[in-house]
PDB file of C-alpha atoms in Angstrom:
ATOM      1  CA  UNK A 165    -167.593  53.480  38.614  1.00  0.00           C
ATOM      2  CA  UNK A 166    -169.591  56.280  40.410  1.00  0.00           C
ATOM      3  CA  UNK A 167    -172.615  56.478  37.691  1.00  0.00           C
ATOM      4  CA  UNK A 168    -174.574  58.685  39.775  1.00  0.00           C
ATOM      5  CA  UNK A 169    -176.494  60.665  37.348  1.00  0.00           C
ATOM      6  CA  UNK A 170    -180.471  60.260  37.034  1.00  0.00           C
ATOM      7  CA  UNK A 171    -181.816  57.975  34.823  1.00  0.00           C
ATOM      8  CA  UNK A 172    -183.296  59.517  31.709  1.00  0.00           C
ATOM      9  CA  UNK A 173    -185.800  58.559  28.698  1.00  0.00           C
ATOM     10  CA  UNK A 174    -183.635  57.235  25.642  1.00  0.00           C
ATOM     11  CA  UNK A 175    -186.151  58.556  23.188  1.00  0.00           C
ATOM     12  CA  UNK A 176    -185.813  61.990  24.823  1.00  0.00           C
ATOM     13  CA  UNK A 177    -182.477  62.072  24.604  1.00  0.00           C
ATOM     14  CA  UNK A 178    -181.928  61.218  21.177  1.00  0.00           C
ATOM     15  CA  UNK A 179    -184.991  63.928  20.092  1.00  0.00           C
ATOM     16  CA  UNK A 180    -183.191  66.569  22.308  1.00  0.00           C
ATOM     17  CA  UNK A 181    -179.384  65.920  21.666  1.00  0.00           C
ATOM     18  CA  UNK A 182    -178.362  66.005  18.075  1.00  0.00           C
ATOM     19  CA  UNK A 183    -175.067  64.606  17.830  1.00  0.00           C
ATOM     20  CA  UNK A 184    -173.181  64.182  14.274  1.00  0.00           C
ATOM     21  CA  UNK A 185    -169.919  63.260  12.844  1.00  0.00           C
ATOM     22  CA  UNK A 186    -167.880  66.154  11.257  1.00  0.00           C
ATOM     23  CA  UNK A 187    -164.253  66.398   9.665  1.00  0.00           C
ATOM     24  CA  UNK A 188    -161.560  68.783  11.086  1.00  0.00           C
ATOM     25  CA  UNK A 189    -160.951  71.131   8.131  1.00  0.00           C
ATOM     26  CA  UNK A 190    -158.997  74.067  10.051  1.00  0.00           C
ATOM     27  CA  UNK A 191    -157.223  74.577  13.345  1.00  0.00           C
ATOM     28  CA  UNK A 192    -156.159  77.955  14.733  1.00  0.00           C
ATOM     29  CA  UNK A 193    -154.464  78.461  18.174  1.00  0.00           C
ATOM     30  CA  UNK A 194    -156.586  80.633  20.017  1.00  0.00           C
ATOM     31  CA  UNK A 195    -154.251  83.228  22.508  1.00  0.00           C
ATOM     32  CA  UNK A 196    -157.092  85.241  23.438  1.00  0.00           C
ATOM     33  CA  UNK A 197    -158.956  82.138  25.256  1.00  0.00           C
ATOM     34  CA  UNK A 198    -158.490  81.746  28.771  1.00  0.00           C
ATOM     35  CA  UNK A 199    -158.198  78.347  28.438  1.00  0.00           C
ATOM     36  CA  UNK A 200    -155.304  76.837  26.176  1.00  0.00           C
ATOM     37  CA  UNK A 201    -157.907  75.642  23.214  1.00  0.00           C
ATOM     38  CA  UNK A 202    -157.994  75.460  19.594  1.00  0.00           C
ATOM     39  CA  UNK A 203    -160.319  77.194  16.906  1.00  0.00           C
ATOM     40  CA  UNK A 204    -161.472  73.969  14.492  1.00  0.00           C
ATOM     41  CA  UNK A 205    -163.915  74.301  11.459  1.00  0.00           C
ATOM     42  CA  UNK A 206    -165.595  71.610  11.218  1.00  0.00           C
ATOM     43  CA  UNK A 207    -167.307  70.425   8.233  1.00  0.00           C
ATOM     44  CA  UNK A 208    -170.602  67.945   8.404  1.00  0.00           C
ATOM     45  CA  UNK A 209    -171.334  67.683   4.926  1.00  0.00           C
ATOM     46  CA  UNK A 210    -173.886  70.512   4.239  1.00  0.00           C
ATOM     47  CA  UNK A 211    -172.202  72.958   6.223  1.00  0.00           C
ATOM     48  CA  UNK A 212    -168.838  73.964   8.425  1.00  0.00           C
ATOM     49  CA  UNK A 213    -169.384  75.211  12.006  1.00  0.00           C
ATOM     50  CA  UNK A 214    -166.990  76.759  13.906  1.00  0.00           C
ATOM     51  CA  UNK A 215    -165.796  74.929  17.916  1.00  0.00           C
ATOM     52  CA  UNK A 216    -163.934  76.412  20.263  1.00  0.00           C
ATOM     53  CA  UNK A 217    -162.011  72.900  21.453  1.00  0.00           C
ATOM     54  CA  UNK A 218    -159.675  72.162  24.510  1.00  0.00           C
ATOM     55  CA  UNK A 219    -157.370  69.517  22.526  1.00  0.00           C
ATOM     56  CA  UNK A 220    -154.359  71.318  22.870  1.00  0.00           C
ATOM     57  CA  UNK A 221    -152.152  69.055  25.218  1.00  0.00           C
ATOM     58  CA  UNK A 222    -152.499  65.739  23.002  1.00  0.00           C
ATOM     59  CA  UNK A 223    -153.056  67.146  19.428  1.00  0.00           C
ATOM     60  CA  UNK A 224    -150.947  69.315  17.490  1.00  0.00           C
ATOM     61  CA  UNK A 225    -152.747  71.389  14.040  1.00  0.00           C
ATOM     62  CA  UNK A 226    -151.375  68.488  11.683  1.00  0.00           C
ATOM     63  CA  UNK A 227    -153.000  65.738  14.092  1.00  0.00           C
ATOM     64  CA  UNK A 228    -156.393  66.869  14.145  1.00  0.00           C
ATOM     65  CA  UNK A 229    -156.418  68.264  10.202  1.00  0.00           C
ATOM     66  CA  UNK A 230    -158.820  65.475   8.417  1.00  0.00           C
ATOM     67  CA  UNK A 231    -159.842  63.891  11.504  1.00  0.00           C
ATOM     68  CA  UNK A 232    -163.334  62.887  12.510  1.00  0.00           C
ATOM     69  CA  UNK A 233    -164.830  64.072  15.725  1.00  0.00           C
ATOM     70  CA  UNK A 234    -168.208  63.848  17.246  1.00  0.00           C
ATOM     71  CA  UNK A 235    -170.048  67.318  17.822  1.00  0.00           C
ATOM     72  CA  UNK A 236    -173.277  68.391  19.590  1.00  0.00           C
ATOM     73  CA  UNK A 237    -174.481  70.412  17.058  1.00  0.00           C
ATOM     74  CA  UNK A 238    -177.923  71.999  18.680  1.00  0.00           C
ATOM     75  CA  UNK A 239    -176.639  73.116  21.986  1.00  0.00           C
ATOM     76  CA  UNK A 240    -176.652  77.257  20.251  1.00  0.00           C
ATOM     77  CA  UNK A 241    -173.693  79.152  19.992  1.00  0.00           C
ATOM     78  CA  UNK A 242    -171.041  80.112  22.575  1.00  0.00           C
ATOM     79  CA  UNK A 243    -169.037  83.237  22.684  1.00  0.00           C
ATOM     80  CA  UNK A 244    -165.740  82.790  24.041  1.00  0.00           C
ATOM     81  CA  UNK A 245    -163.140  85.770  23.731  1.00  0.00           C
ATOM     82  CA  UNK A 246    -164.962  87.164  20.527  1.00  0.00           C
ATOM     83  CA  UNK A 247    -165.262  83.569  19.223  1.00  0.00           C
ATOM     84  CA  UNK A 248    -168.660  82.225  17.936  1.00  0.00           C
ATOM     85  CA  UNK A 249    -168.494  78.481  19.054  1.00  0.00           C
ATOM     86  CA  UNK A 250    -171.333  76.787  16.993  1.00  0.00           C
ATOM     87  CA  UNK A 251    -170.681  72.988  18.350  1.00  0.00           C
ATOM     88  CA  UNK A 252    -169.562  71.284  20.930  1.00  0.00           C
ATOM     89  CA  UNK A 253    -166.663  68.545  20.107  1.00  0.00           C
ATOM     90  CA  UNK A 254    -167.166  65.620  22.265  1.00  0.00           C
ATOM     91  CA  UNK A 255    -163.768  64.262  24.541  1.00  0.00           C
ATOM     92  CA  UNK A 256    -163.276  62.609  27.390  1.00  0.00           C
ATOM     93  CA  UNK A 257    -160.639  63.568  30.177  1.00  0.00           C
ATOM     94  CA  UNK A 258    -157.342  61.456  29.966  1.00  0.00           C
ATOM     95  CA  UNK A 259    -154.398  60.912  31.894  1.00  0.00           C
ATOM     96  CA  UNK A 260    -152.527  63.504  29.603  1.00  0.00           C
ATOM     97  CA  UNK A 261    -155.304  65.823  28.283  1.00  0.00           C
ATOM     98  CA  UNK A 262    -158.578  65.460  26.647  1.00  0.00           C
ATOM     99  CA  UNK A 263    -158.896  62.812  24.195  1.00  0.00           C
ATOM    100  CA  UNK A 264    -161.516  63.650  21.143  1.00  0.00           C
ATOM    101  CA  UNK A 265    -164.151  61.444  20.449  1.00  0.00           C
ATOM    102  CA  UNK A 266    -163.919  59.528  17.191  1.00  0.00           C
ATOM    103  CA  UNK A 267    -165.276  57.048  14.948  1.00  0.00           C
ATOM    104  CA  UNK A 268    -163.562  53.402  14.401  1.00  0.00           C
ATOM    105  CA  UNK A 269    -164.196  53.860  10.945  1.00  0.00           C
ATOM    106  CA  UNK A 270    -164.902  56.655   8.228  1.00  0.00           C
ATOM    107  CA  UNK A 271    -168.251  57.838   7.871  1.00  0.00           C
ATOM    108  CA  UNK A 272    -169.924  60.536   5.822  1.00  0.00           C
ATOM    109  CA  UNK A 273    -169.585  64.115   7.148  1.00  0.00           C
ATOM    110  CA  UNK A 274    -172.873  64.761   9.194  1.00  0.00           C
ATOM    111  CA  UNK A 275    -173.938  61.301  10.365  1.00  0.00           C
ATOM    112  CA  UNK A 276    -176.365  61.183  12.993  1.00  0.00           C
ATOM    113  CA  UNK A 277    -175.371  59.379  15.727  1.00  0.00           C
ATOM    114  CA  UNK A 278    -177.805  57.761  17.771  1.00  0.00           C
TER     115      UNK A 278
END
């Protein structure tokens, strides 16, 4: 499987990395970006954040609208072609593109992942 990264303390990981469930409420094309990404607006219950997400290979706008995503919300903003990405929507490489991570069942936006 190739698991080669050094082990870390589980408690420290849960303290340092804040992942939350969000619901995609807006999807826009982002032609100014160097890579093929969407501009997403993600609702986390008590606030919305923007994300630049490389999900264009597998998803159309309507596939993502209303979808629940898992996002890292405490990395700090990253500016991409003038757009401030405020969270990292998580995904994994699939055969045909990036597959976003989601929940098995709907949960309240803002729920913390642990």
